[in-house]
CSV table of C-alpha atoms and ligand atoms in Angstrom, one decimal:
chain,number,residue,atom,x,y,z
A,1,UNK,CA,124.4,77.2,122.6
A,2,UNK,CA,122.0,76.0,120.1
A,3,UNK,CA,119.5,78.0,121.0
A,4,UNK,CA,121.5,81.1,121.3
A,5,UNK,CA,122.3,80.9,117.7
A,6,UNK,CA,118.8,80.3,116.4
A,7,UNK,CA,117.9,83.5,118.5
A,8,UNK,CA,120.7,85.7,116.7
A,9,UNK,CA,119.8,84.4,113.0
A,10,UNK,CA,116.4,85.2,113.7
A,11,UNK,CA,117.3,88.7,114.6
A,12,UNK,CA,120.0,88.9,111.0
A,13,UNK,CA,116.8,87.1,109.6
A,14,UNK,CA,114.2,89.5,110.8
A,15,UNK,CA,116.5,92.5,109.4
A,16,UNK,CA,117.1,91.0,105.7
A,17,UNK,CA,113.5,90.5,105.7
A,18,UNK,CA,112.7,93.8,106.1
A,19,UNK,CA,115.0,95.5,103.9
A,20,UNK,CA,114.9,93.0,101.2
A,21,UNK,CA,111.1,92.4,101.1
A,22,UNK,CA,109.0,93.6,98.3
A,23,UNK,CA,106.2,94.2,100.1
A,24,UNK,CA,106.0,98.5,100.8
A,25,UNK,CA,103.6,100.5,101.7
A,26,UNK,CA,101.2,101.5,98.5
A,27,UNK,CA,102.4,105.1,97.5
A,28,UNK,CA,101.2,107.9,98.9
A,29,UNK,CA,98.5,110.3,96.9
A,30,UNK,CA,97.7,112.5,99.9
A,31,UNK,CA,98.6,115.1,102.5
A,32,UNK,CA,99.4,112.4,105.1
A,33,UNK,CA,103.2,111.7,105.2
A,34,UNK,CA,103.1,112.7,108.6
A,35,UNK,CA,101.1,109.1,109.4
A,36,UNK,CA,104.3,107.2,107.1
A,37,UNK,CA,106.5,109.2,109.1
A,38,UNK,CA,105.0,108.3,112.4
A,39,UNK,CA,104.7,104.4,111.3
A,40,UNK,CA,108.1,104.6,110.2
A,41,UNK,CA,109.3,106.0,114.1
A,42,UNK,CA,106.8,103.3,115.4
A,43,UNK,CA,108.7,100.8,113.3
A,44,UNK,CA,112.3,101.9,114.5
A,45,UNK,CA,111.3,102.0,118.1
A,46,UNK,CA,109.8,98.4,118.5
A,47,UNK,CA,112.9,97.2,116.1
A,48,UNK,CA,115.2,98.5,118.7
A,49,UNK,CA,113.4,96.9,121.3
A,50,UNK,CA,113.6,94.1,119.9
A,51,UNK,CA,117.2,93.3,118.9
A,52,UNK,CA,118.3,94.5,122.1
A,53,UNK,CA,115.7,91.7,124.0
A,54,UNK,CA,116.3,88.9,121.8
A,55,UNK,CA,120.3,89.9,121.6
A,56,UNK,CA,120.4,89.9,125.0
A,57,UNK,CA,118.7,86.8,125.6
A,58,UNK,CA,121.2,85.2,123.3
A,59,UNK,CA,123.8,86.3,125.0
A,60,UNK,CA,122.8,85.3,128.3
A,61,UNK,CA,122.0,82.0,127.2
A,62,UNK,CA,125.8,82.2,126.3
A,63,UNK,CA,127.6,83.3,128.3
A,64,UNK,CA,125.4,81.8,132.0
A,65,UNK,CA,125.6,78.3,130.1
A,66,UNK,CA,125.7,75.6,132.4
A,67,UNK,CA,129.1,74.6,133.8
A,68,UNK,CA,130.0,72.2,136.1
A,69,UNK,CA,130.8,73.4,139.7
A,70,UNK,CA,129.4,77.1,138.4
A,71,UNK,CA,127.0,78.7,140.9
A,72,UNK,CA,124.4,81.2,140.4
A,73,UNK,CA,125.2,84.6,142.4
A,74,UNK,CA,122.1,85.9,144.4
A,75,UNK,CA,121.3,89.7,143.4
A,76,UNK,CA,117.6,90.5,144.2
A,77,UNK,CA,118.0,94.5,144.0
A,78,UNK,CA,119.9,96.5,141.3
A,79,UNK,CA,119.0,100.3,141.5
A,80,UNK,CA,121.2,101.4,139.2
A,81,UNK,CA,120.0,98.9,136.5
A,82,UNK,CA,116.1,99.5,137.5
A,83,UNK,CA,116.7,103.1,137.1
A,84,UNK,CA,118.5,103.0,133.8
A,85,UNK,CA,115.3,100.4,132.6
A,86,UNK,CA,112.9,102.5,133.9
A,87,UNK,CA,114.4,105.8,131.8
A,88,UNK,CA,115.1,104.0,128.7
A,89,UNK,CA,111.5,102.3,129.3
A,90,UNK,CA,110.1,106.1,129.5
A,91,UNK,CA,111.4,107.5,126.7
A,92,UNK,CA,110.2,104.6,124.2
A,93,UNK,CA,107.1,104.5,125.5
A,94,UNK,CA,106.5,108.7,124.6
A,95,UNK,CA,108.1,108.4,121.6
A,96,UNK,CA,105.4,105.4,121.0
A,97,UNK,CA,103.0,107.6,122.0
A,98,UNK,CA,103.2,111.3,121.9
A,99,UNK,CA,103.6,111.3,117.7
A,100,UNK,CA,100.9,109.4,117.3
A,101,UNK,CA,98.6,111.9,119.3
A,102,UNK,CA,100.1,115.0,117.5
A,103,UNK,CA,99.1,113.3,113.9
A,104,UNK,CA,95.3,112.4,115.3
A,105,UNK,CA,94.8,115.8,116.4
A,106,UNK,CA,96.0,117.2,112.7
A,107,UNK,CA,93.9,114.3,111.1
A,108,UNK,CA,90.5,114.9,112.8
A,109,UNK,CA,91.0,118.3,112.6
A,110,UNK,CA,89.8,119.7,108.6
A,111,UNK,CA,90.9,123.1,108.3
A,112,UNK,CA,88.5,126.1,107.3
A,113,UNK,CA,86.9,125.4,103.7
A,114,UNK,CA,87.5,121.5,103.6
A,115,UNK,CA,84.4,120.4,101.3
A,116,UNK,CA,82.4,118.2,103.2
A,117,UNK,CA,81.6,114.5,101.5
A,118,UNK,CA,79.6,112.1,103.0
A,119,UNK,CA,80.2,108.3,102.9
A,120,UNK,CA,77.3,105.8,103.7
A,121,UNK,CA,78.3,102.3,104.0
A,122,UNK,CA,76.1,99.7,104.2
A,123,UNK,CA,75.8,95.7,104.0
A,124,UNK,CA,77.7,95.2,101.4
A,125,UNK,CA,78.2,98.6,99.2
A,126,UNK,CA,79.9,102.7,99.3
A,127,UNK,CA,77.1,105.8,99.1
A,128,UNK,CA,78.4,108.8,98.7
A,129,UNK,CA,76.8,112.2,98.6
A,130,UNK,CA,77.9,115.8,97.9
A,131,UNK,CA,76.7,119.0,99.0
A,132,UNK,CA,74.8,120.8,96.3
A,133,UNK,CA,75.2,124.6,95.1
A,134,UNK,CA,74.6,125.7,98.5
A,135,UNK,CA,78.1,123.8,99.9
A,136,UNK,CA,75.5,122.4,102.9
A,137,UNK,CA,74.3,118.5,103.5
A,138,UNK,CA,70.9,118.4,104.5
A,139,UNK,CA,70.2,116.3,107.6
A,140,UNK,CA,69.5,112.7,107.7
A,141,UNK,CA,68.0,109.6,109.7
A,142,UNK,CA,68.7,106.3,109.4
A,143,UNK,CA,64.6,106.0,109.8
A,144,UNK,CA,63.7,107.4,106.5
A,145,UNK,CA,66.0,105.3,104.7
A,146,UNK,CA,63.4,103.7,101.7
A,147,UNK,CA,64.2,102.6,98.4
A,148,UNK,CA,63.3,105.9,97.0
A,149,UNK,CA,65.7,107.7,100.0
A,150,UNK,CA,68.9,104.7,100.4
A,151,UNK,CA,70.8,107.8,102.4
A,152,UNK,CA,67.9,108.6,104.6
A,153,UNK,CA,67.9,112.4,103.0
A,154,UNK,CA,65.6,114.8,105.4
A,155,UNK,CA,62.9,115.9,102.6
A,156,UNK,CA,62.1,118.4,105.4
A,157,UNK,CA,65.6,120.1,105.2
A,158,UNK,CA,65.5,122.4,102.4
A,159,UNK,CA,69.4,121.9,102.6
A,160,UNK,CA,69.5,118.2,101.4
A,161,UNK,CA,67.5,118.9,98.6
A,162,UNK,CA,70.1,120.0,95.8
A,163,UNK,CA,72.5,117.3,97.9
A,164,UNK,CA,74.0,115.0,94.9
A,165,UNK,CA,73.6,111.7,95.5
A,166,UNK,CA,76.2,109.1,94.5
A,167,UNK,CA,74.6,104.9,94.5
A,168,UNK,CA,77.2,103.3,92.3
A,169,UNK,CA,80.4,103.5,94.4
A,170,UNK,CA,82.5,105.5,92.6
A,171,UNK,CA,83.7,108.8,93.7
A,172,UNK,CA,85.3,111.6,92.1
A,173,UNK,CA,87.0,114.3,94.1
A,174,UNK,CA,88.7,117.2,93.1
A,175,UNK,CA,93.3,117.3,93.2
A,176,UNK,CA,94.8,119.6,95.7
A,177,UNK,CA,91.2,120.2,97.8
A,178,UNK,CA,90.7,119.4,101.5
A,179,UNK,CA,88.1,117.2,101.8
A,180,UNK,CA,86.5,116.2,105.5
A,181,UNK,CA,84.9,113.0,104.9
A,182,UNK,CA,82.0,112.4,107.2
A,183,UNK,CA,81.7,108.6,107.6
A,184,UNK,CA,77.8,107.4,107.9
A,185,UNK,CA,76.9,103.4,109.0
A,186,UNK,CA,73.2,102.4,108.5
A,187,UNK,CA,73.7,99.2,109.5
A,188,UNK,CA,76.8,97.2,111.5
A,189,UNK,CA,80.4,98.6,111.9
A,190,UNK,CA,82.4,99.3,109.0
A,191,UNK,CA,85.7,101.2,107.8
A,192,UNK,CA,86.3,103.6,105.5
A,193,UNK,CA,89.8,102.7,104.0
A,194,UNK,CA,91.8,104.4,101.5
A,195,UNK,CA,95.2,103.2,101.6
A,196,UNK,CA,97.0,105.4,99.2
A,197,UNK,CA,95.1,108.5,101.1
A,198,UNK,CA,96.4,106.7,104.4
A,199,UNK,CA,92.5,107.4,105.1
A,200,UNK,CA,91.1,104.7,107.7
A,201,UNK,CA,88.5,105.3,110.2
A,202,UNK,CA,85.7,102.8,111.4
A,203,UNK,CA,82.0,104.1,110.4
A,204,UNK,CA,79.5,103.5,114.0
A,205,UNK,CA,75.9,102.9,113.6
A,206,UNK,CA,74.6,105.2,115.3
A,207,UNK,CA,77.1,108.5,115.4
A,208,UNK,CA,79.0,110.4,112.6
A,209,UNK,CA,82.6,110.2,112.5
A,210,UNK,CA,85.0,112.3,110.2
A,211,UNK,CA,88.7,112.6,109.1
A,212,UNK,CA,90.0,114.3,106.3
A,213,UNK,CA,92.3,114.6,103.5
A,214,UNK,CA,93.8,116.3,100.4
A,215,UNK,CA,94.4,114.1,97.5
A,216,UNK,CA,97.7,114.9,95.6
A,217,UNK,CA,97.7,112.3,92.9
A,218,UNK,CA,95.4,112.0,90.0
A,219,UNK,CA,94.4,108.4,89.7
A,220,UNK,CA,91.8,105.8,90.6
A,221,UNK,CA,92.3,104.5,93.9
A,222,UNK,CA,90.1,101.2,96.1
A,223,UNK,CA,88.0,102.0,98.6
A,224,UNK,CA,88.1,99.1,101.0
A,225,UNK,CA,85.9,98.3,104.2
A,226,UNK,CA,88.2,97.1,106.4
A,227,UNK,CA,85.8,96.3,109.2
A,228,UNK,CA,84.9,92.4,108.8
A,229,UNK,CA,81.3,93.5,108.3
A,230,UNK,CA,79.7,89.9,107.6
A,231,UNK,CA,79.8,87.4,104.7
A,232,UNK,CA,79.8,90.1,101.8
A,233,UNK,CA,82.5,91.3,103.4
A,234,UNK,CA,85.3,91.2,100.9
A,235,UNK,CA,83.1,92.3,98.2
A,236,UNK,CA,82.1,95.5,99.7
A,237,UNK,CA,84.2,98.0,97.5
A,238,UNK,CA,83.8,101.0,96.1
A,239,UNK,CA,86.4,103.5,93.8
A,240,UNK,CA,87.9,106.9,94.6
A,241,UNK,CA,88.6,108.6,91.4
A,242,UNK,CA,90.8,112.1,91.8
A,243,UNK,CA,90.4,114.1,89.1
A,244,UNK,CA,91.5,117.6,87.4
A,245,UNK,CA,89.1,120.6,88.6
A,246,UNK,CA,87.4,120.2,84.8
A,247,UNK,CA,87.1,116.3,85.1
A,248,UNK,CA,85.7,116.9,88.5
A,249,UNK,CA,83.0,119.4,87.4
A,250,UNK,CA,81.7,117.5,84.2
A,251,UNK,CA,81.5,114.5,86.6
A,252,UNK,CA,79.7,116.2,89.5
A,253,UNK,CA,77.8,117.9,86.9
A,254,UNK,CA,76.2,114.4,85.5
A,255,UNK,CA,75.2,113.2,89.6
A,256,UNK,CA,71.2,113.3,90.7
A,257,UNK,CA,70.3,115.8,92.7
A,258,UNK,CA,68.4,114.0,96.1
A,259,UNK,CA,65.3,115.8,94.5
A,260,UNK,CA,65.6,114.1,91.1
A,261,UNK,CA,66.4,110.6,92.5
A,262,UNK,CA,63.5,111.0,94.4
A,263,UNK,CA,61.3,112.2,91.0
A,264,UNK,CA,63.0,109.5,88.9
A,265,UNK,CA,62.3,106.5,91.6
A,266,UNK,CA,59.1,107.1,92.3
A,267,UNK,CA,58.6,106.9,88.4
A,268,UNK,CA,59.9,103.9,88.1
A,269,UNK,CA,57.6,102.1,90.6
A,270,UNK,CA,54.8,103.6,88.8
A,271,UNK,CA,56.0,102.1,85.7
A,272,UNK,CA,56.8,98.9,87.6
A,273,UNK,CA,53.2,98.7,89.0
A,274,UNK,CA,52.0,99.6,85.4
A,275,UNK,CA,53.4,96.5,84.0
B,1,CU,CU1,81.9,96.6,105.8
């Protein structure tokens, strides 16, 4: 009886948490509603799941209490009931499902004209680099990364030469533009995350991964790794900054070509060696 009555506050308790928590999602500054919306049916689904199992439990517990002189009845085979379970079962499980597979399709998929931006993470800090005035990133290899070249830029690919090259972790992006985001590791696994943008998507050693976005808020947002990625973990950070068109273009207009950075570094170890 008890324990019946634990089980049904924990369901009341449950509920009041939800609705009078604080806690909410950060708000949106992008396209992706669709991925709140899907949460939100995700959320619904597994609350109605649930209530009914714990409920139900509770109610057992209550009413098959033990009684003196009470036997239990032997039933091994309900149809009825295993059909009704088995339907109710199905239709959760691809409303679980199905929604979730719609939005991935939509979110790896940038349509025509997205601007392509590259994100390099590595132990423990955000690269970012931008096509140049030919709207192209050159090619790259983890191999020629140097301290002259920490993207591992192809010199060979006349493409990559008028690439901008972004080192401090700050990144500005343009309001109301698609932008597919092409997701670089050059070391272990890490993830891209941008909550506000509902952006998330683990960067592989090894391969190039993508999703995209179009940011709808101006503001300065956190870019998080949300792959524990070793012991600077917590610290590896970086800043999305969406910004007016004009903002945008005195900004991008202030980056290092991957041409200059190359000049300017190998400079700067002559200098060093000078001294
Ligand atoms: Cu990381």
């Amino acid at each position: 009886m008890l324990v019946a009555l634990v089980m049904v506050l924990v369901v009341a308790g449950s509920l009041a948490f939800h609705f009078l928590s604080p806690w909410r999602a950060t708000p949106i500054a992008s396209n992706w509603g669709f991925i709140d919306d899907t949460v939100a049916l995700t959320f619904w689904i597994t609350t109605a799941g649930f209530v009914a199992v714990v409920l139900f439990m509770a109610y057992c517990l209550y009413r098959f209490r033990h009684q003196p002189g009470r036997r239990a009845a032997y039933e091994p085979e309900n149809q009825k009931l295993e059909a009704w379970l088995a339907i109710v079962t199905t239709i959760g499980v691809v409303l679980l499902l199905a929604p979730g597979l719609l939005v991935w399709g939509q979110y790896i998929t940038a349509p025509e004209g997205a601007m392509e931006v590259e994100a390099v993470g590595v132990q423990w800090n955000w690269s970012f680099r931008l096509p140049g005035a030919d709207k192209k990133l050159g090619a790259s290899d983890v191999r020629l990364v140097d301290g002259a070249n920490p993207l591992g830029v192809s010199p060979s690919d006349p493409r990559g030469r008028d690439d901008l090259i972004v080192a401090d972790g700050e990144l500005h992006l343009p309001l109301g533009k698609p932008v597919k985001m092409l997701l670089r590791s050059l070391d272990v696994l890490h993830d891209f995350y941008v909550p506000q943008i509902r952006a998330k998507m683990d960067l592989v050693p090894g391969l190039v991964s993508y999703l995209w976005f179009t940011p709808t808020k101006i503001g300065q947002y956190e870019i998080l790794c949300a792959a524990y990625c070793g012991v600077g973990h917590p610290q590896m950070r970086g800043t999305l900054i969406v910004d007016e068109e004009a903002d945008y273009a005195r900004w991008l207009s202030a980056q290092q070509t991957f041409e200059q950075s190359r000049k300017s570094d190998k400079g700067g170890e002559k200098s060093a060696s000078n001294e």
